[in-house]
Each structure stands twice: as structure tokens, then as C-alpha cells.
């Protein structure tokens, strides 16, 4: 199996650094533009199936990337972003920070110590569902020789990469959150995955004519 994993395009909440989690926010026009810029680079990849977070921003990204190809696109709730519960919609930028828990900084700096707000998920709960999905995917004999697309979210993509690398929870963020529409690629043999590439973008950071 060859596995392509992509983070969704930009949303307005990304721009203002609001905690999205499981909130069903939409791509903004620049986010759609990033997905359209990425699509040609993946046009010749012979995807057999796609799994997407059921949240609109990930689903639309997958749809744009696949460009109308006759490929099954399956909603997979385990690919949803980490849930922030009652903190969803709050701002985590330095200028607009309005998160009431002073220990919330652990989310970014020490994931293994992070305590989820009411209704949210810890990194361990989050990782458990991602790992369950990967194990199920990797053990499916019908997918062993297929090329698979996963459309997901920033923290979820970090979580998938961490699981594939086998890194400890303290290294959850790795090299940092991948950019919107960044791609990671892994190869799976005998139910074991090896990360081939990560943090690939197929667009210029600054688009002059945008």
C-alpha cells in the first residue's frame, strides 16, 4: 500500500488561530485555491480509494484533489481533528488569546501533560482512535496493493505521522504542524508503514496574483 496523507486547505479559523477541533468550518477561497494548486501534482497518482474526515473542510479538499475521478470517497470519523470541547472557537494567538486555562499551553509544548477541556480529547484518546484506524487499514488484505488517500487535519496528520514513526507522545508535533494542503507519503508492507516523505507542498507560499 502507498498512503498519501493531506491536511485540508485554509479556513478563516486557521487565519485567526481559533481552535477548530470538531467544529465543521469551511474552506475559505484561499484554502480552495491551495487545494486546486495541489491537485495537478497528484493528478497522475493512481488512487484506488480515499478516506476523509467527515468535516467539510477535509471533504472538500479531498474532492478538489481528486478532481471528479471515479474513486470511492469514504467518510471516516476517526480522521477528525482532536476535539477541544467547550474551548472550540477560542483563540490561541498571542494577540487574541482567550483560553481560560493557563495550563492549555501544554497542548503545544508538552502534549503528554495536556489535560483536555470539558468535552474534549486528550492526546492519548486522540491517538488511540487514529491508531485503531491505521491498524484496520493496514490489515485489510484488499488494500495491500492499493494507493490510498487520507484527507485530514493538522493535529491529526501529526498524529498519523507520529504513529508511523513510532515516536513518543512528547514528540507528537515532530517538526511542527504541516502547512495547509501539505502532503505526507508512507509505504505499507506486511502491515508496517515507513514514512517516505512529509511536509510536501506543491504551491508557492506567497501567490503574487492572489
PDB file of C-alpha atoms in Angstrom, residues 60-204:
ATOM      1  CA  UNK A  60     -13.927  19.460   0.094  1.00  0.00           C
ATOM      2  CA  UNK A  61     -10.136  19.232  -0.010  1.00  0.00           C
ATOM      3  CA  UNK A  62     -10.361  15.556  -0.997  1.00  0.00           C
ATOM      4  CA  UNK A  63     -12.950  16.353  -3.645  1.00  0.00           C
ATOM      5  CA  UNK A  64     -10.784  19.083  -5.181  1.00  0.00           C
ATOM      6  CA  UNK A  65      -7.663  16.915  -5.096  1.00  0.00           C
ATOM      7  CA  UNK A  66      -9.398  14.009  -6.817  1.00  0.00           C
ATOM      8  CA  UNK A  67     -10.960  16.291  -9.411  1.00  0.00           C
ATOM      9  CA  UNK A  68     -14.019  14.236 -10.229  1.00  0.00           C
ATOM     10  CA  UNK A  69     -12.191  10.935 -10.664  1.00  0.00           C
ATOM     11  CA  UNK A  70     -14.355   7.858 -10.201  1.00  0.00           C
ATOM     12  CA  UNK A  71     -12.817   6.891  -6.867  1.00  0.00           C
ATOM     13  CA  UNK A  72     -14.725   5.935  -3.713  1.00  0.00           C
ATOM     14  CA  UNK A  73     -14.541   8.652  -1.036  1.00  0.00           C
ATOM     15  CA  UNK A  74     -15.417   7.255   2.388  1.00  0.00           C
ATOM     16  CA  UNK A  75     -16.214   9.319   5.480  1.00  0.00           C
ATOM     17  CA  UNK A  76     -14.027   8.149   8.358  1.00  0.00           C
ATOM     18  CA  UNK A  77     -14.828   9.771  11.732  1.00  0.00           C
ATOM     19  CA  UNK A  78     -11.550   8.567  13.255  1.00  0.00           C
ATOM     20  CA  UNK A  79      -9.728  11.004  10.941  1.00  0.00           C
ATOM     21  CA  UNK A  80     -11.462  14.005  12.536  1.00  0.00           C
ATOM     22  CA  UNK A  81      -9.403  16.639  14.284  1.00  0.00           C
ATOM     23  CA  UNK A  82      -8.726  16.441  18.023  1.00  0.00           C
ATOM     24  CA  UNK A  83     -11.763  17.676  19.927  1.00  0.00           C
ATOM     25  CA  UNK A  84     -11.475  20.800  22.074  1.00  0.00           C
ATOM     26  CA  UNK A  85     -14.912  20.505  23.664  1.00  0.00           C
ATOM     27  CA  UNK A  86     -16.038  23.722  25.312  1.00  0.00           C
ATOM     28  CA  UNK A  87     -12.922  25.554  24.075  1.00  0.00           C
ATOM     29  CA  UNK A  88     -13.750  25.224  20.385  1.00  0.00           C
ATOM     30  CA  UNK A  89     -13.840  28.619  18.718  1.00  0.00           C
ATOM     31  CA  UNK A  90     -11.492  30.235  21.246  1.00  0.00           C
ATOM     32  CA  UNK A  91      -8.355  31.986  20.044  1.00  0.00           C
ATOM     33  CA  UNK A  92      -4.819  30.711  20.673  1.00  0.00           C
ATOM     34  CA  UNK A  93      -2.854  33.520  19.013  1.00  0.00           C
ATOM     35  CA  UNK A  94      -0.609  35.604  21.280  1.00  0.00           C
ATOM     36  CA  UNK A  95      -2.557  38.744  20.440  1.00  0.00           C
ATOM     37  CA  UNK A  96      -6.058  37.313  20.883  1.00  0.00           C
ATOM     38  CA  UNK A  97      -5.507  34.544  23.456  1.00  0.00           C
ATOM     39  CA  UNK A  98      -8.763  33.986  25.389  1.00  0.00           C
ATOM     40  CA  UNK A  99      -8.390  30.419  26.642  1.00  0.00           C
ATOM     41  CA  UNK A 100      -9.139  30.442  30.391  1.00  0.00           C
ATOM     42  CA  UNK A 101      -6.873  27.549  31.407  1.00  0.00           C
ATOM     43  CA  UNK A 102      -3.251  28.699  31.932  1.00  0.00           C
ATOM     44  CA  UNK A 103      -2.094  25.097  31.503  1.00  0.00           C
ATOM     45  CA  UNK A 104      -3.529  24.927  27.984  1.00  0.00           C
ATOM     46  CA  UNK A 105      -0.046  25.817  26.741  1.00  0.00           C
ATOM     47  CA  UNK A 106       0.812  22.160  27.355  1.00  0.00           C
ATOM     48  CA  UNK A 107      -1.190  21.435  24.206  1.00  0.00           C
ATOM     49  CA  UNK A 108       1.652  22.956  22.197  1.00  0.00           C
ATOM     50  CA  UNK A 109       4.647  22.435  24.466  1.00  0.00           C
ATOM     51  CA  UNK A 110       4.093  19.136  26.330  1.00  0.00           C
ATOM     52  CA  UNK A 111       1.302  17.029  24.795  1.00  0.00           C
ATOM     53  CA  UNK A 112       1.908  14.221  27.267  1.00  0.00           C
ATOM     54  CA  UNK A 113       0.882  16.595  30.112  1.00  0.00           C
ATOM     55  CA  UNK A 114      -2.089  18.194  28.361  1.00  0.00           C
ATOM     56  CA  UNK A 115      -5.470  17.904  30.073  1.00  0.00           C
ATOM     57  CA  UNK A 116      -8.438  18.230  27.757  1.00  0.00           C
ATOM     58  CA  UNK A 117     -11.188  20.759  28.482  1.00  0.00           C
ATOM     59  CA  UNK A 118     -14.714  19.533  29.193  1.00  0.00           C
ATOM     60  CA  UNK A 119     -15.995  17.601  26.197  1.00  0.00           C
ATOM     61  CA  UNK A 120     -12.556  17.474  24.570  1.00  0.00           C
ATOM     62  CA  UNK A 121      -9.996  14.733  23.963  1.00  0.00           C
ATOM     63  CA  UNK A 122      -6.607  14.088  25.467  1.00  0.00           C
ATOM     64  CA  UNK A 123      -3.730  13.315  23.108  1.00  0.00           C
ATOM     65  CA  UNK A 124      -3.923   9.697  24.269  1.00  0.00           C
ATOM     66  CA  UNK A 125      -7.619   9.373  23.410  1.00  0.00           C
ATOM     67  CA  UNK A 126      -6.989  11.108  20.099  1.00  0.00           C
ATOM     68  CA  UNK A 127      -4.052   8.851  19.249  1.00  0.00           C
ATOM     69  CA  UNK A 128      -5.996   5.720  20.185  1.00  0.00           C
ATOM     70  CA  UNK A 129      -8.628   6.376  17.529  1.00  0.00           C
ATOM     71  CA  UNK A 130      -6.035   7.254  14.897  1.00  0.00           C
ATOM     72  CA  UNK A 131      -4.088   4.111  15.704  1.00  0.00           C
ATOM     73  CA  UNK A 132      -7.226   1.971  15.579  1.00  0.00           C
ATOM     74  CA  UNK A 133      -7.946   3.299  12.100  1.00  0.00           C
ATOM     75  CA  UNK A 134      -4.401   2.715  10.842  1.00  0.00           C
ATOM     76  CA  UNK A 135      -4.329  -0.835  12.179  1.00  0.00           C
ATOM     77  CA  UNK A 136      -7.631  -1.578  10.475  1.00  0.00           C
ATOM     78  CA  UNK A 137      -6.432  -0.005   7.228  1.00  0.00           C
ATOM     79  CA  UNK A 138      -3.077  -1.781   7.207  1.00  0.00           C
ATOM     80  CA  UNK A 139      -4.608  -5.187   7.966  1.00  0.00           C
ATOM     81  CA  UNK A 140      -7.170  -5.060   5.148  1.00  0.00           C
ATOM     82  CA  UNK A 141      -5.927  -7.592   2.567  1.00  0.00           C
ATOM     83  CA  UNK A 142      -7.997  -5.933  -0.123  1.00  0.00           C
ATOM     84  CA  UNK A 143      -5.931  -2.759   0.220  1.00  0.00           C
ATOM     85  CA  UNK A 144      -2.475  -4.315   0.429  1.00  0.00           C
ATOM     86  CA  UNK A 145      -1.501  -3.312  -3.121  1.00  0.00           C
ATOM     87  CA  UNK A 146      -3.623  -0.157  -3.375  1.00  0.00           C
ATOM     88  CA  UNK A 147      -2.872   3.555  -3.356  1.00  0.00           C
ATOM     89  CA  UNK A 148      -4.873   5.315  -0.657  1.00  0.00           C
ATOM     90  CA  UNK A 149      -5.596   8.984   0.063  1.00  0.00           C
ATOM     91  CA  UNK A 150      -6.350  10.232   3.578  1.00  0.00           C
ATOM     92  CA  UNK A 151      -7.754  13.757   3.894  1.00  0.00           C
ATOM     93  CA  UNK A 152      -7.482  15.046   7.422  1.00  0.00           C
ATOM     94  CA  UNK A 153      -6.394  17.899   9.735  1.00  0.00           C
ATOM     95  CA  UNK A 154      -3.241  19.483  11.158  1.00  0.00           C
ATOM     96  CA  UNK A 155      -3.024  17.729  14.520  1.00  0.00           C
ATOM     97  CA  UNK A 156      -4.446  14.531  13.039  1.00  0.00           C
ATOM     98  CA  UNK A 157      -1.757  14.493  10.350  1.00  0.00           C
ATOM     99  CA  UNK A 158       0.901  14.985  13.028  1.00  0.00           C
ATOM    100  CA  UNK A 159      -0.679  12.135  14.958  1.00  0.00           C
ATOM    101  CA  UNK A 160      -0.639   9.796  11.965  1.00  0.00           C
ATOM    102  CA  UNK A 161       3.000  10.628  11.260  1.00  0.00           C
ATOM    103  CA  UNK A 162       3.950  10.097  14.909  1.00  0.00           C
ATOM    104  CA  UNK A 163       2.308   6.668  14.928  1.00  0.00           C
ATOM    105  CA  UNK A 164       4.046   5.643  11.718  1.00  0.00           C
ATOM    106  CA  UNK A 165       7.423   6.821  13.063  1.00  0.00           C
ATOM    107  CA  UNK A 166       6.826   5.275  16.481  1.00  0.00           C
ATOM    108  CA  UNK A 167       7.815   8.457  18.293  1.00  0.00           C
ATOM    109  CA  UNK A 168       6.851   9.055  21.952  1.00  0.00           C
ATOM    110  CA  UNK A 169       3.909  11.299  22.816  1.00  0.00           C
ATOM    111  CA  UNK A 170       6.274  14.078  23.909  1.00  0.00           C
ATOM    112  CA  UNK A 171       7.349  14.319  20.253  1.00  0.00           C
ATOM    113  CA  UNK A 172       3.783  14.444  18.950  1.00  0.00           C
ATOM    114  CA  UNK A 173       4.321  17.644  16.954  1.00  0.00           C
ATOM    115  CA  UNK A 174       7.534  16.451  15.314  1.00  0.00           C
ATOM    116  CA  UNK A 175       8.736  19.247  13.055  1.00  0.00           C
ATOM    117  CA  UNK A 176       5.587  21.259  13.673  1.00  0.00           C
ATOM    118  CA  UNK A 177       2.111  21.386  12.202  1.00  0.00           C
ATOM    119  CA  UNK A 178       2.247  20.846   8.419  1.00  0.00           C
ATOM    120  CA  UNK A 179       1.016  23.707   6.265  1.00  0.00           C
ATOM    121  CA  UNK A 180      -2.465  23.629   4.777  1.00  0.00           C
ATOM    122  CA  UNK A 181      -2.576  21.118   1.906  1.00  0.00           C
ATOM    123  CA  UNK A 182       0.810  19.670   2.906  1.00  0.00           C
ATOM    124  CA  UNK A 183       1.230  16.004   1.970  1.00  0.00           C
ATOM    125  CA  UNK A 184       2.964  13.073   3.665  1.00  0.00           C
ATOM    126  CA  UNK A 185       3.627   9.743   1.942  1.00  0.00           C
ATOM    127  CA  UNK A 186       4.145   6.319   3.500  1.00  0.00           C
ATOM    128  CA  UNK A 187       4.659   2.805   2.182  1.00  0.00           C
ATOM    129  CA  UNK A 188       2.986  -0.105   3.965  1.00  0.00           C
ATOM    130  CA  UNK A 189       4.311  -3.665   3.712  1.00  0.00           C
ATOM    131  CA  UNK A 190       3.259  -6.573   5.898  1.00  0.00           C
ATOM    132  CA  UNK A 191       1.101  -4.192   7.958  1.00  0.00           C
ATOM    133  CA  UNK A 192       4.081  -1.986   8.809  1.00  0.00           C
ATOM    134  CA  UNK A 193       4.436   1.538   7.491  1.00  0.00           C
ATOM    135  CA  UNK A 194       7.557   3.506   6.627  1.00  0.00           C
ATOM    136  CA  UNK A 195       7.337   7.252   6.146  1.00  0.00           C
ATOM    137  CA  UNK A 196       8.853   8.206   2.788  1.00  0.00           C
ATOM    138  CA  UNK A 197       8.224  11.959   2.736  1.00  0.00           C
ATOM    139  CA  UNK A 198       6.413  14.569   4.793  1.00  0.00           C
ATOM    140  CA  UNK A 199       5.504  18.247   4.730  1.00  0.00           C
ATOM    141  CA  UNK A 200       5.463  18.395   0.917  1.00  0.00           C
ATOM    142  CA  UNK A 201       3.713  21.395  -0.587  1.00  0.00           C
ATOM    143  CA  UNK A 202       3.013  21.863  -4.271  1.00  0.00           C
ATOM    144  CA  UNK A 203       2.359  25.607  -4.245  1.00  0.00           C
ATOM    145  CA  UNK A 204       4.322  28.780  -3.625  1.00  0.00           C
TER     146      UNK A 204
END
